[in-house]
mmCIF file of C-alpha atoms and ligand atoms in Angstrom:
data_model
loop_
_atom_site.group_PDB
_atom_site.id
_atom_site.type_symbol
_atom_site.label_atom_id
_atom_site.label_comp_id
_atom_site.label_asym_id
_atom_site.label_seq_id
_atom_site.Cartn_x
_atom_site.Cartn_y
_atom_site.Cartn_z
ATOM 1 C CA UNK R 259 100.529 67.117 100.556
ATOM 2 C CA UNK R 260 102.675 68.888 103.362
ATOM 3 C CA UNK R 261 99.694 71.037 104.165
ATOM 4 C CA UNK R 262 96.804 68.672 104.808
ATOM 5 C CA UNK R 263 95.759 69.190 108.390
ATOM 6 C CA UNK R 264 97.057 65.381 109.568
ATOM 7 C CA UNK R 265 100.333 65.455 108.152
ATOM 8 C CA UNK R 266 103.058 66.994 109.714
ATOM 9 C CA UNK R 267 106.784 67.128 109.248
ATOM 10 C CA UNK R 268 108.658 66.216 112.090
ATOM 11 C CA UNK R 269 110.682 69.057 113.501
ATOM 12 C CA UNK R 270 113.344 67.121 114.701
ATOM 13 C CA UNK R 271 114.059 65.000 111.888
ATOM 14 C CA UNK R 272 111.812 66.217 109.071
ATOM 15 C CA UNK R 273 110.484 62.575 108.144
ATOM 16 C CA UNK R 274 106.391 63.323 106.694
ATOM 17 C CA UNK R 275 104.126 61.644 108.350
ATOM 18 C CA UNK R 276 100.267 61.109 108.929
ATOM 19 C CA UNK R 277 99.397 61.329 112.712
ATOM 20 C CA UNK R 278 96.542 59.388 114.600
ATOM 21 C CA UNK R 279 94.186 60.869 116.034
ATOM 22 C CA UNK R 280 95.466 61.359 119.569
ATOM 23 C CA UNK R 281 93.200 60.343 122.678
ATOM 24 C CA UNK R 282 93.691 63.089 125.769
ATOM 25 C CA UNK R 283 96.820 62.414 128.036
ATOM 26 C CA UNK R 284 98.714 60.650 124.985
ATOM 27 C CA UNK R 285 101.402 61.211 123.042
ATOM 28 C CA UNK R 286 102.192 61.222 119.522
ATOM 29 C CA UNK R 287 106.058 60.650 118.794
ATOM 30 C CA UNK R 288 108.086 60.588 115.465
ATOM 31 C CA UNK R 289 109.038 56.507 114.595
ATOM 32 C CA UNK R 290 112.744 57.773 113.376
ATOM 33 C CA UNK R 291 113.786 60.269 116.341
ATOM 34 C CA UNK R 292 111.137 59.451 119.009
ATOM 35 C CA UNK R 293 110.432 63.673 118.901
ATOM 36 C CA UNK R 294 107.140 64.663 120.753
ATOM 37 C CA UNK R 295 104.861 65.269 117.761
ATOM 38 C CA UNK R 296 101.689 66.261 119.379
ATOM 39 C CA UNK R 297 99.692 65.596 122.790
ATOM 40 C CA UNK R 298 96.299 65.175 123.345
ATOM 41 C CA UNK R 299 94.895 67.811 125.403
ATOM 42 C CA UNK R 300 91.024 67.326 127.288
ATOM 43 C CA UNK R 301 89.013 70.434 126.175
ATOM 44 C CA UNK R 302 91.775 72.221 123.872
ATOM 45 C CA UNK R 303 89.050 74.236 122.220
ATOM 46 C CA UNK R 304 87.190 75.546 125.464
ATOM 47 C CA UNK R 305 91.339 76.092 126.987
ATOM 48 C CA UNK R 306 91.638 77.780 123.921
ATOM 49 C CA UNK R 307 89.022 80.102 123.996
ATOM 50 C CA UNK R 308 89.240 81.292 127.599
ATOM 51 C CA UNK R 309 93.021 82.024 127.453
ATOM 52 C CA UNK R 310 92.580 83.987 124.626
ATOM 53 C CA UNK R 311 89.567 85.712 125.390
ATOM 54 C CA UNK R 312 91.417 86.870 128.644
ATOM 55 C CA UNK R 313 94.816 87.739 126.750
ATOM 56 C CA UNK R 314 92.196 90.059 124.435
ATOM 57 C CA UNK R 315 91.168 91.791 127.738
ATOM 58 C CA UNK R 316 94.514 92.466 128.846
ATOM 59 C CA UNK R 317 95.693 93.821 125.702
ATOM 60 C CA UNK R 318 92.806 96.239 125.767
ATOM 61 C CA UNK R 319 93.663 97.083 129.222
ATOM 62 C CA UNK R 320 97.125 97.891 128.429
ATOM 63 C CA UNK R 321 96.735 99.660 125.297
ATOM 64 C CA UNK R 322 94.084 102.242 127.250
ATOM 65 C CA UNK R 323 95.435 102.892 130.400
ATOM 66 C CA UNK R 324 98.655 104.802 131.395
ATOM 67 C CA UNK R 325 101.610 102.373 131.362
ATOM 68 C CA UNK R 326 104.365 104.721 133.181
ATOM 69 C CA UNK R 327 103.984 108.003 135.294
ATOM 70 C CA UNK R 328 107.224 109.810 135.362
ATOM 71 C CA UNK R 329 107.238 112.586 137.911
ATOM 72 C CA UNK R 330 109.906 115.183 137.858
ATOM 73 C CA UNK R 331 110.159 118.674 140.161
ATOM 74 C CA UNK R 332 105.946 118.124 141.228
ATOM 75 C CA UNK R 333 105.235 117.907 136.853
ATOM 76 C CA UNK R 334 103.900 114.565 135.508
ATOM 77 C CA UNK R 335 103.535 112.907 132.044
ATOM 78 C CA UNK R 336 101.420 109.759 131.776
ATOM 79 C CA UNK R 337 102.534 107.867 128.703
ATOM 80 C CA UNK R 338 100.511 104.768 127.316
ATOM 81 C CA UNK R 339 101.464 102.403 124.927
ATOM 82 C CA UNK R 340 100.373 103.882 121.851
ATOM 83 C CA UNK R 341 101.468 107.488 123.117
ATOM 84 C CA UNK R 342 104.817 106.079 123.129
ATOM 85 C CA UNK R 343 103.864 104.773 119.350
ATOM 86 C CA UNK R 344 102.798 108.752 118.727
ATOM 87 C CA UNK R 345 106.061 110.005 120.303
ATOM 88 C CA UNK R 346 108.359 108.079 118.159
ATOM 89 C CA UNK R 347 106.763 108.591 114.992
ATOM 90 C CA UNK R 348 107.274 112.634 115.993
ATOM 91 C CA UNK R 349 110.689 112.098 116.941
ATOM 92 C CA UNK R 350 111.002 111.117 113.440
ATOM 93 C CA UNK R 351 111.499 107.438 114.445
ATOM 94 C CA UNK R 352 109.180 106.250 111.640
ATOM 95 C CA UNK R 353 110.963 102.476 111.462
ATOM 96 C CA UNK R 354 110.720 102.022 114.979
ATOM 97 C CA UNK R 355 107.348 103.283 115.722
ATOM 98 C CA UNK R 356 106.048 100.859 112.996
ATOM 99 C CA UNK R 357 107.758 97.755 114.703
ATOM 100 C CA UNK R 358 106.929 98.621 118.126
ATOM 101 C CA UNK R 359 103.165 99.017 116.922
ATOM 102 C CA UNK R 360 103.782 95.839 115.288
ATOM 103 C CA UNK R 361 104.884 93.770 117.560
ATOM 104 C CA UNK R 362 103.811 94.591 121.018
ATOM 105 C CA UNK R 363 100.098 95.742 119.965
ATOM 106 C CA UNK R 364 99.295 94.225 115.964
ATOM 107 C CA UNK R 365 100.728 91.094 116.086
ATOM 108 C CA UNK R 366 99.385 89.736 119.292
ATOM 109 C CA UNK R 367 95.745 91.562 118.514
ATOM 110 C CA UNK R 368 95.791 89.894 115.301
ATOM 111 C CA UNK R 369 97.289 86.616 116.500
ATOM 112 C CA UNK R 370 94.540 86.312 118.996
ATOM 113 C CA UNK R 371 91.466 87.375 117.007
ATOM 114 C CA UNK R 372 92.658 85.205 114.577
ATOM 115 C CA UNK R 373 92.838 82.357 116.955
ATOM 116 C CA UNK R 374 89.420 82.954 118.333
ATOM 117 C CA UNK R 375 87.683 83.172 114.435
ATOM 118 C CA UNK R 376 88.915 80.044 114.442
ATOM 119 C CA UNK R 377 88.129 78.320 117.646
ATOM 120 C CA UNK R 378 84.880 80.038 118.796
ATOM 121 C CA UNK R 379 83.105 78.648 116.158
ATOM 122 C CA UNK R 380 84.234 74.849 116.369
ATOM 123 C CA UNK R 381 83.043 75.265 120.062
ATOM 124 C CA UNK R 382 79.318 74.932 118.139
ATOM 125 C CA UNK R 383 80.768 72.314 116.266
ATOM 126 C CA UNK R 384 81.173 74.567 112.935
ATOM 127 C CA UNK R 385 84.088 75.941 110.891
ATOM 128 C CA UNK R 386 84.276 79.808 109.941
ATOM 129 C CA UNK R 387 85.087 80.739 106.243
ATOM 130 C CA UNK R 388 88.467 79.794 105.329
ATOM 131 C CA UNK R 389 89.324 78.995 108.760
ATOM 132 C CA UNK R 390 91.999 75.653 107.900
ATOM 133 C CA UNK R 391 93.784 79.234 105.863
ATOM 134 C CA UNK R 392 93.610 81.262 108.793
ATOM 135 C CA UNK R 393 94.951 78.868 110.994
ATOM 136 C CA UNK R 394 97.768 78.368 108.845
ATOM 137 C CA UNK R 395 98.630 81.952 108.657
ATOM 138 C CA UNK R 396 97.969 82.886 112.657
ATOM 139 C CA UNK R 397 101.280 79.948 112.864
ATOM 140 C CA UNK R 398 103.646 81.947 110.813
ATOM 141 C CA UNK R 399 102.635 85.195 112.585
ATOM 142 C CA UNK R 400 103.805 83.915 116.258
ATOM 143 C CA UNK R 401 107.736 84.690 115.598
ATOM 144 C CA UNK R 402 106.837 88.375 115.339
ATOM 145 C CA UNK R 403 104.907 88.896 118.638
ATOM 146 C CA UNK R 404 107.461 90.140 120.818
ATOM 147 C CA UNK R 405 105.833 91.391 124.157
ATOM 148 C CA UNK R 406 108.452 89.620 126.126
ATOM 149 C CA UNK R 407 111.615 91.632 124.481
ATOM 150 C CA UNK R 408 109.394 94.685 124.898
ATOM 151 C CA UNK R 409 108.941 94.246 128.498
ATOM 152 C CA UNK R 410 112.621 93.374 128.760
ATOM 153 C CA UNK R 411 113.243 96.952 126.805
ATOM 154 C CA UNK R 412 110.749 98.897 129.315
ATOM 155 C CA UNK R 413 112.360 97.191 132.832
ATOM 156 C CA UNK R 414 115.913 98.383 131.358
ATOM 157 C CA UNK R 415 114.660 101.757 131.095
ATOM 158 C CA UNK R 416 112.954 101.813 134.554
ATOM 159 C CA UNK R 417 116.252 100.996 136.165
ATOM 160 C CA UNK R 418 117.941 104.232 134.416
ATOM 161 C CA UNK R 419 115.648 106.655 134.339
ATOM 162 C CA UNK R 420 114.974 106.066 138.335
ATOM 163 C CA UNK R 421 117.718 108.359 139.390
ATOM 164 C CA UNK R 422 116.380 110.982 136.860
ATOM 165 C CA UNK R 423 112.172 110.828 137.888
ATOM 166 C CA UNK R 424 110.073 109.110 140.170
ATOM 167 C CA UNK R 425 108.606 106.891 138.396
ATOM 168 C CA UNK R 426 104.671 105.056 139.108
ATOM 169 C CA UNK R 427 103.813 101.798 137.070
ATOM 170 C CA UNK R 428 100.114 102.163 135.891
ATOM 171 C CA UNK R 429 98.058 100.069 135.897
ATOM 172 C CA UNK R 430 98.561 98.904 131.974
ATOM 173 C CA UNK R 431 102.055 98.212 133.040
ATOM 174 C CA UNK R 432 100.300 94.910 135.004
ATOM 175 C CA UNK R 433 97.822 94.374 132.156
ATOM 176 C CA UNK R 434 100.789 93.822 130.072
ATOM 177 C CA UNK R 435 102.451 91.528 132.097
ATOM 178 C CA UNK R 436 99.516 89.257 132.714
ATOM 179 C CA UNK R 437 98.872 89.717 129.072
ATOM 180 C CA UNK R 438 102.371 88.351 128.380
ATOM 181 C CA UNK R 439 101.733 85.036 130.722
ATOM 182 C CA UNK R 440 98.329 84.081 129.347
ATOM 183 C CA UNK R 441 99.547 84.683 125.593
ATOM 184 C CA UNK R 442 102.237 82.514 126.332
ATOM 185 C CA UNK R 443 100.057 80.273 127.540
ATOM 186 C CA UNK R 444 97.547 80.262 125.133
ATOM 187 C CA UNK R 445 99.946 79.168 122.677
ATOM 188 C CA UNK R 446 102.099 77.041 124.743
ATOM 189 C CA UNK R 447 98.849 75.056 125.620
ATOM 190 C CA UNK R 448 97.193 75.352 121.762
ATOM 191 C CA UNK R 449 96.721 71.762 120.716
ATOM 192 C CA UNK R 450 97.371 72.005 116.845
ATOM 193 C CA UNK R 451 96.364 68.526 116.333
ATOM 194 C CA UNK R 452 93.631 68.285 118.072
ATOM 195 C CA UNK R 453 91.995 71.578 115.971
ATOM 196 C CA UNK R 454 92.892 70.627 112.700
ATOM 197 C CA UNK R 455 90.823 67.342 113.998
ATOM 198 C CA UNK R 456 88.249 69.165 114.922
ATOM 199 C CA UNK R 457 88.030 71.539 112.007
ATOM 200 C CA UNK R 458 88.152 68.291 109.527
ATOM 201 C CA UNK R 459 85.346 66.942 111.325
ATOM 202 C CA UNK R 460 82.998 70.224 111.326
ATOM 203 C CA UNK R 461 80.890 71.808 108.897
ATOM 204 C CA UNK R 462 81.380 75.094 107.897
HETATM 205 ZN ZN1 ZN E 31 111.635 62.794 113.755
#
């Protein structure tokens, strides 16, 4: 049963196995390739929460205020996030207005309130509605959040288009880089193991 919350394929070496429960500040490791498997984190629902309630506020923050202000001969445009969405799809840029929208504002938004249906409610020691599913699924999203390639995308463009314009970051430009550091975090810090744990043991 590869799917049953306590066993996990080693990602090393593949070998199935059924992990312990692990205590906080311990380690679980693979018997065949010694891999880290899974570390016991104190409070990994509460860590949980908080990062990802303050990645949600950041990604509202960045999605409603003006990102860039590019100034050229005393005229101004302020352009947000998803005005730049708006001005691709009217450029006729269809394709790439759909994965921009996807991947620096959908995926993360879903990614996160995903996280937080399931998490918020094992913090009163009960499981949402198909939350084990959701779980599941809010893994195989994380390859296509890609804030970090986006905000590699908009410092390129800074550097050339600062002979053209003077250019002020607003203040979504910050939201979206502190967004960037506590999503990484949240899911650099999740402890996997120790939810699935705590969803076997609540009641839904
Ligand atoms: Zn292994």
């Amino acid at each position: 049963m590869p799917n049953a919350p306590h066993v996990t394929a080693c990602p090393d070496c593949d070998l199935l196995q059924r992990l312990p429960s692990v205590p906080p500040g311990g380690t679980a490791r693979c018997p065949r390739c010694d891999c880290v498997l899974a570390r016991g984190t104190r409070h990994a629902v509460e860590r949980a929460i908080a990062l990802a309630l303050a990645s949600l506020i950041f990604l509202v923050c960045a999605n409603l205020f003006p990102f860039l202000r590019l100034e050229v001969s005393g005229r101004f445009v302020d352009t947000t996030i998803p005005s730049s969405v708006a001005t691709l799809w009217q450029q006729d840029l269809p394709g790439l207005a759909a994965i921009v929208c996807a991947t620096t504002i959908a995926a993360p938004l879903v990614q996160l309130l995903m996280l937080l249906y399931v998490v918020v409610p094992l913090e009163f020691g009960r499981r949402a509605h198909g939350a084990p599913a959701v779980f599941r699924l809010m893994g195989r999203l994380r390859p296509w959040s890609m804030t970090e390639v986006f905000m590699l995308g908009v410092l390129v463009s800074l550097v050339k288009l600062a002979d053209m314009a003077d250019i002020v970051p607003g203040i979504a430009l910050v939201a979206f880089s502190l967004m960037i550091l506590t999503l990484t975090a949240t899911f650099a810090t999740l402890d996997e193991h120790g939810i699935w744990e705590r969803l076997a043991e609540a009641r839904e």
